mmCIF file of C-alpha atoms in Angstrom:
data_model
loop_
_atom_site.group_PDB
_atom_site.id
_atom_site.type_symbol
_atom_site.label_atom_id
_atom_site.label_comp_id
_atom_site.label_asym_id
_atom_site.label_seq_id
_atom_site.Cartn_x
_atom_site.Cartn_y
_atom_site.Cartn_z
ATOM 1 C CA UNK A 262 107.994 80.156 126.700
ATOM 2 C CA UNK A 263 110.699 81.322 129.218
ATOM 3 C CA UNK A 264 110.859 84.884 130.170
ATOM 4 C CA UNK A 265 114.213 84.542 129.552
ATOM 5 C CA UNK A 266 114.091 82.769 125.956
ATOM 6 C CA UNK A 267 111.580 85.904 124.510
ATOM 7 C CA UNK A 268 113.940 88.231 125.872
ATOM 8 C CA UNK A 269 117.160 86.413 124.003
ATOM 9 C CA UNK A 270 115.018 86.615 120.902
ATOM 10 C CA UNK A 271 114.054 90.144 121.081
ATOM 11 C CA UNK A 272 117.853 90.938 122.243
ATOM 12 C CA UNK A 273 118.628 89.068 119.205
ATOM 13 C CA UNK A 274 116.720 91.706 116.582
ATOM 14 C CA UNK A 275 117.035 95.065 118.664
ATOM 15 C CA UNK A 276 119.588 96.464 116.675
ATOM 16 C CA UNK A 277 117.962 94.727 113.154
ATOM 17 C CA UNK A 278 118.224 97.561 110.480
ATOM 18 C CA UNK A 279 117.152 97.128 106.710
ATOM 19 C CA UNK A 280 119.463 99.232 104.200
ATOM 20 C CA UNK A 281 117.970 102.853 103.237
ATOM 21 C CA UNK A 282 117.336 103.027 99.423
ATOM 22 C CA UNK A 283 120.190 105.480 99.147
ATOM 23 C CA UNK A 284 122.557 102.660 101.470
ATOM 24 C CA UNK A 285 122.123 99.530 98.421
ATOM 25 C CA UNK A 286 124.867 99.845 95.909
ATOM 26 C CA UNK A 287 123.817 101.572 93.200
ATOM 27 C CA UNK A 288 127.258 99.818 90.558
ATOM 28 C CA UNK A 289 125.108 96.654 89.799
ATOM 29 C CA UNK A 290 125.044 93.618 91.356
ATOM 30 C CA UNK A 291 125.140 90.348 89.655
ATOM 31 C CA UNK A 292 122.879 87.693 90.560
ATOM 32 C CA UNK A 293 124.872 85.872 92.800
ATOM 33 C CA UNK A 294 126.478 88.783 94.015
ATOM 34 C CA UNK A 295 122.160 90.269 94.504
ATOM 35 C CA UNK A 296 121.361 87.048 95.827
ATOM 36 C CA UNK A 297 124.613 86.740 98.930
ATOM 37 C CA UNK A 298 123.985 90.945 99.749
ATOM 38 C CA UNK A 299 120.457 90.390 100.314
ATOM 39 C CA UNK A 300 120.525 87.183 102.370
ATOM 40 C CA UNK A 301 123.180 88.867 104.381
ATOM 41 C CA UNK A 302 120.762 91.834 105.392
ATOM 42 C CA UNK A 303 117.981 88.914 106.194
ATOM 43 C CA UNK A 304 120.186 86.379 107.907
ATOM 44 C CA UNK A 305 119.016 87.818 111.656
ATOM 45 C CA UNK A 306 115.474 87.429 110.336
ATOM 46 C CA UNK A 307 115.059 83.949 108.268
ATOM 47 C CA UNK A 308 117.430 80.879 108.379
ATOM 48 C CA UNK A 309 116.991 80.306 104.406
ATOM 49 C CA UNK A 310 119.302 82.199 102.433
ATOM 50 C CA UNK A 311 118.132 83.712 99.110
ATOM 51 C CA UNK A 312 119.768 82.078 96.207
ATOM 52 C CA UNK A 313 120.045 82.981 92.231
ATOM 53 C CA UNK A 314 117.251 80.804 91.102
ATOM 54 C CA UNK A 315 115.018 82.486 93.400
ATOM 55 C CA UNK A 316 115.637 85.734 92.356
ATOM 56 C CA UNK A 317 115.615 84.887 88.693
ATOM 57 C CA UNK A 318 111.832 82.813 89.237
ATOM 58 C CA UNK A 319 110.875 86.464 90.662
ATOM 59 C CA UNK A 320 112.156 88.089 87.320
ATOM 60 C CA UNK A 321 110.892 85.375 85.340
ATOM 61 C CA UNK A 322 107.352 86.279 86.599
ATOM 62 C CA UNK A 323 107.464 89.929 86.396
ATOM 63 C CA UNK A 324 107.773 90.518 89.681
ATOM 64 C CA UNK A 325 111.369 92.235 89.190
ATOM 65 C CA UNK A 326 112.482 93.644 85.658
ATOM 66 C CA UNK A 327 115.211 91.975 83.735
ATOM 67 C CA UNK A 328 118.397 93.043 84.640
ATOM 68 C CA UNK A 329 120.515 95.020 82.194
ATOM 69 C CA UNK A 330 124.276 93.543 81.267
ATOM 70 C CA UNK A 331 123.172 90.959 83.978
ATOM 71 C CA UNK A 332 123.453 93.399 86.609
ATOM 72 C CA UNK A 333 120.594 94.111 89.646
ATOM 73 C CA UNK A 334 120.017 97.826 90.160
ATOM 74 C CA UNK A 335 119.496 99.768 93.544
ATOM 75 C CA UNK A 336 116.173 99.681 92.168
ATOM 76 C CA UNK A 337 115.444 95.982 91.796
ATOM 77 C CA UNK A 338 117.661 95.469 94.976
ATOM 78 C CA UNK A 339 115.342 97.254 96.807
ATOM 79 C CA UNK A 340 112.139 95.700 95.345
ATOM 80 C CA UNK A 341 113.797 92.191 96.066
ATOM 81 C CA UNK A 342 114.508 92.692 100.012
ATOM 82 C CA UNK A 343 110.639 93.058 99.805
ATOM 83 C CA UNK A 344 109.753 90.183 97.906
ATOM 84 C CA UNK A 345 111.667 87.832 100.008
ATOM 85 C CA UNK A 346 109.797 88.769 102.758
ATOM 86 C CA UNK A 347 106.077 89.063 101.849
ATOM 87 C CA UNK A 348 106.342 85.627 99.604
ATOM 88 C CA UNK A 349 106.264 84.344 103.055
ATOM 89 C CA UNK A 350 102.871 85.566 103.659
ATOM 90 C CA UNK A 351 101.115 86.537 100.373
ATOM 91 C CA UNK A 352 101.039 84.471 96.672
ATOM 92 C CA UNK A 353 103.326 85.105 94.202
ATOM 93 C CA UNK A 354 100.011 86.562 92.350
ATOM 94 C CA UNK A 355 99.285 88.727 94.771
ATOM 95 C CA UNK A 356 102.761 89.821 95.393
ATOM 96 C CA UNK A 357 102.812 90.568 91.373
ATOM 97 C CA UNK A 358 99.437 92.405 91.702
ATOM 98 C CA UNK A 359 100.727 94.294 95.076
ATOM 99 C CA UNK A 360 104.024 95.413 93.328
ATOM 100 C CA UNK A 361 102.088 96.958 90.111
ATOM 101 C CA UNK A 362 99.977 99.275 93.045
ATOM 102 C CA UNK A 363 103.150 100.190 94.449
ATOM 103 C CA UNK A 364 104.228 101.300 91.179
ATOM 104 C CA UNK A 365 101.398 103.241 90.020
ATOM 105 C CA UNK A 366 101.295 104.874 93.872
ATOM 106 C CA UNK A 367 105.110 105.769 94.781
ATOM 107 C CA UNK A 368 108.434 105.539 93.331
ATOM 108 C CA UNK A 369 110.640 102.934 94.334
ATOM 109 C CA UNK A 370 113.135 105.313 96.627
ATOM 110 C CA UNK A 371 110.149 106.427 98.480
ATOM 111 C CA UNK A 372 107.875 102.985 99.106
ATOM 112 C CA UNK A 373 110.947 101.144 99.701
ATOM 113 C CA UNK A 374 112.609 103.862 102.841
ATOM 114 C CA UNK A 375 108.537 103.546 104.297
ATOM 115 C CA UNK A 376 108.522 99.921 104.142
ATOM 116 C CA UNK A 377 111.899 99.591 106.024
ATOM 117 C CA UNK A 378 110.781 102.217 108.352
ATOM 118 C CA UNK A 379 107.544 100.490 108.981
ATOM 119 C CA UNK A 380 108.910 96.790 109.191
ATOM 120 C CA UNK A 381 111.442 98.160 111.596
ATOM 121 C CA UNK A 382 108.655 99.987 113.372
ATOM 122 C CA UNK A 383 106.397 96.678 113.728
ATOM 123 C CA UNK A 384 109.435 94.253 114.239
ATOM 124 C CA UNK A 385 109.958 96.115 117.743
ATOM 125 C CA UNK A 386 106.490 96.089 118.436
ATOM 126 C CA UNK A 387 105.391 92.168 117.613
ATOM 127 C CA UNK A 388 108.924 91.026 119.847
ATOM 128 C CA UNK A 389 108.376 93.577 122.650
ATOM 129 C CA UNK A 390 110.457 96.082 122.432
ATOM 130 C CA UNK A 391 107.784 98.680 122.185
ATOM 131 C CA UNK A 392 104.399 98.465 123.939
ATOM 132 C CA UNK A 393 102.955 100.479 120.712
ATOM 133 C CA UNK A 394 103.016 101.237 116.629
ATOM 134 C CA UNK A 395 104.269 104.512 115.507
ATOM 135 C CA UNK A 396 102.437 105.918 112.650
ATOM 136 C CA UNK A 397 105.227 105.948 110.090
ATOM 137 C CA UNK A 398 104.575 108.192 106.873
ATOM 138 C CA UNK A 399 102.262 111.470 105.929
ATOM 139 C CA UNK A 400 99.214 110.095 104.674
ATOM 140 C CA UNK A 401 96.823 107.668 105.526
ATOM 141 C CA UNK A 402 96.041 105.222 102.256
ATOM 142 C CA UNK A 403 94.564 101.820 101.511
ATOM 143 C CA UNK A 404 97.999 100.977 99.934
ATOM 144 C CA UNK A 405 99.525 101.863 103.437
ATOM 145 C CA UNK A 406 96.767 99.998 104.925
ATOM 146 C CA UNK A 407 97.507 96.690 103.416
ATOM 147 C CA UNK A 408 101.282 97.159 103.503
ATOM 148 C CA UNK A 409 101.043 97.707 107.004
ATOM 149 C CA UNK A 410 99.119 94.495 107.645
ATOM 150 C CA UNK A 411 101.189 92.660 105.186
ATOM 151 C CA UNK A 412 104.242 94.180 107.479
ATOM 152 C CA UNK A 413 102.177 93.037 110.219
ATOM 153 C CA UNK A 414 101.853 89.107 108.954
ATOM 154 C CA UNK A 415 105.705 88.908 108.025
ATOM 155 C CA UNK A 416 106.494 89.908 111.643
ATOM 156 C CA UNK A 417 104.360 87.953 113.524
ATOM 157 C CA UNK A 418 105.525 85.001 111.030
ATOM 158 C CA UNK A 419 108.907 85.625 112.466
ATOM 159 C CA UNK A 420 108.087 85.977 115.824
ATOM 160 C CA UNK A 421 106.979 82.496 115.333
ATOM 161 C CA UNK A 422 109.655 81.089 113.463
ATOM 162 C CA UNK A 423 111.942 82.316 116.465
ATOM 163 C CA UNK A 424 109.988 80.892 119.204
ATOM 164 C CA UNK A 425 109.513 77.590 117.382
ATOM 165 C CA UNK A 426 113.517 77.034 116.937
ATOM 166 C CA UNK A 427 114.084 77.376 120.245
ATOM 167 C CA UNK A 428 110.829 75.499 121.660
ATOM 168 C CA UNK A 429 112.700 71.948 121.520
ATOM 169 C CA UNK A 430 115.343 72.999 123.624
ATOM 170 C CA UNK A 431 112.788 74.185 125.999
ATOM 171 C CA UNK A 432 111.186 70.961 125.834
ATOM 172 C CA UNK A 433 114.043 69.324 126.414
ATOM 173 C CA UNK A 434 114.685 70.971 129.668
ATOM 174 C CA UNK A 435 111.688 70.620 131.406
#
């Protein structure tokens, strides 16, 4: 890949920021309204938009709670910007199973602010904007372990994603 290209792509996602916990609306969102604010956010990072039935097959299998007067809380918002990104790399099972530890180990405002700070923190590193990892957080966990490599997996999945899209063209030229 061009010198060039891997730079456009990292130019692309320097300024990439997730919402803090205390940044989602906290009114209720309805499902489409859930669905448009959180493909929004990911648009820089995946080309498929998240739609209602997704969201809905994630609260159908316990992944999210039900959502009261058919409104999404800051809560579930923030539990959703997750699971659109690790059901990229890990099984809705596992995801189920990974969001019950996450439960029993931190509350939501907390786990969700370290996993933006720490997908933020790996993003930069996995396109090149950073020759190293910051260690992100207090303490030192299994549960930070694994989210960190899960973190890990969904970047490098990107990174991919990117260079593949632009690979034809690159063929192309040559």
């Amino acid at each position: 890949m061009k010198l060039k290209t891997k730079q456009k792509i990292a130019d692309s996602l320097c300024s990439f920021r997730l919402p803090r916990y205390q940044e989602i609306p906290d009114t209720g969102l309805y499902l489409e309204q859930t669905a448009k604010y959180i493909s929004d956010y990911l648009a820089p990072l995946q080309d498929t938009p998240v739609t209602g039935s997704m969201i809905s097959n994630y609260v159908k299998r316990g992944l999210v709670a039900n959502p009261v007067r058919k409104q999404y809380s800051r809560d579930q918002i923030a539990q959703l910007m997750f699971i659109v990104m690790a059901k990229n790399v890990i099984s809705l099972d596992n995801l189920y199973n990974f969001m019950r530890l996450q439960e029993r180990t931190y509350a939501i405002p907390r786990a969700y602010n370290y996993y933006c700070a720490e997908f933020e923190n790996v993003l930069h590193y996995v396109f090149g904007m950073k020759d190293t990892l910051d260690n992100v957080g207090l303490d030192s966990s299994h549960e930070k372990t694994m989210l960190r490599n899960t973190i890990i997996t969904i970047a490098h999945k990107i990174y991919l994603d990117k260079c593949f899209q632009v690979l034809p063209a690159e063929l192309k030229d040559e």
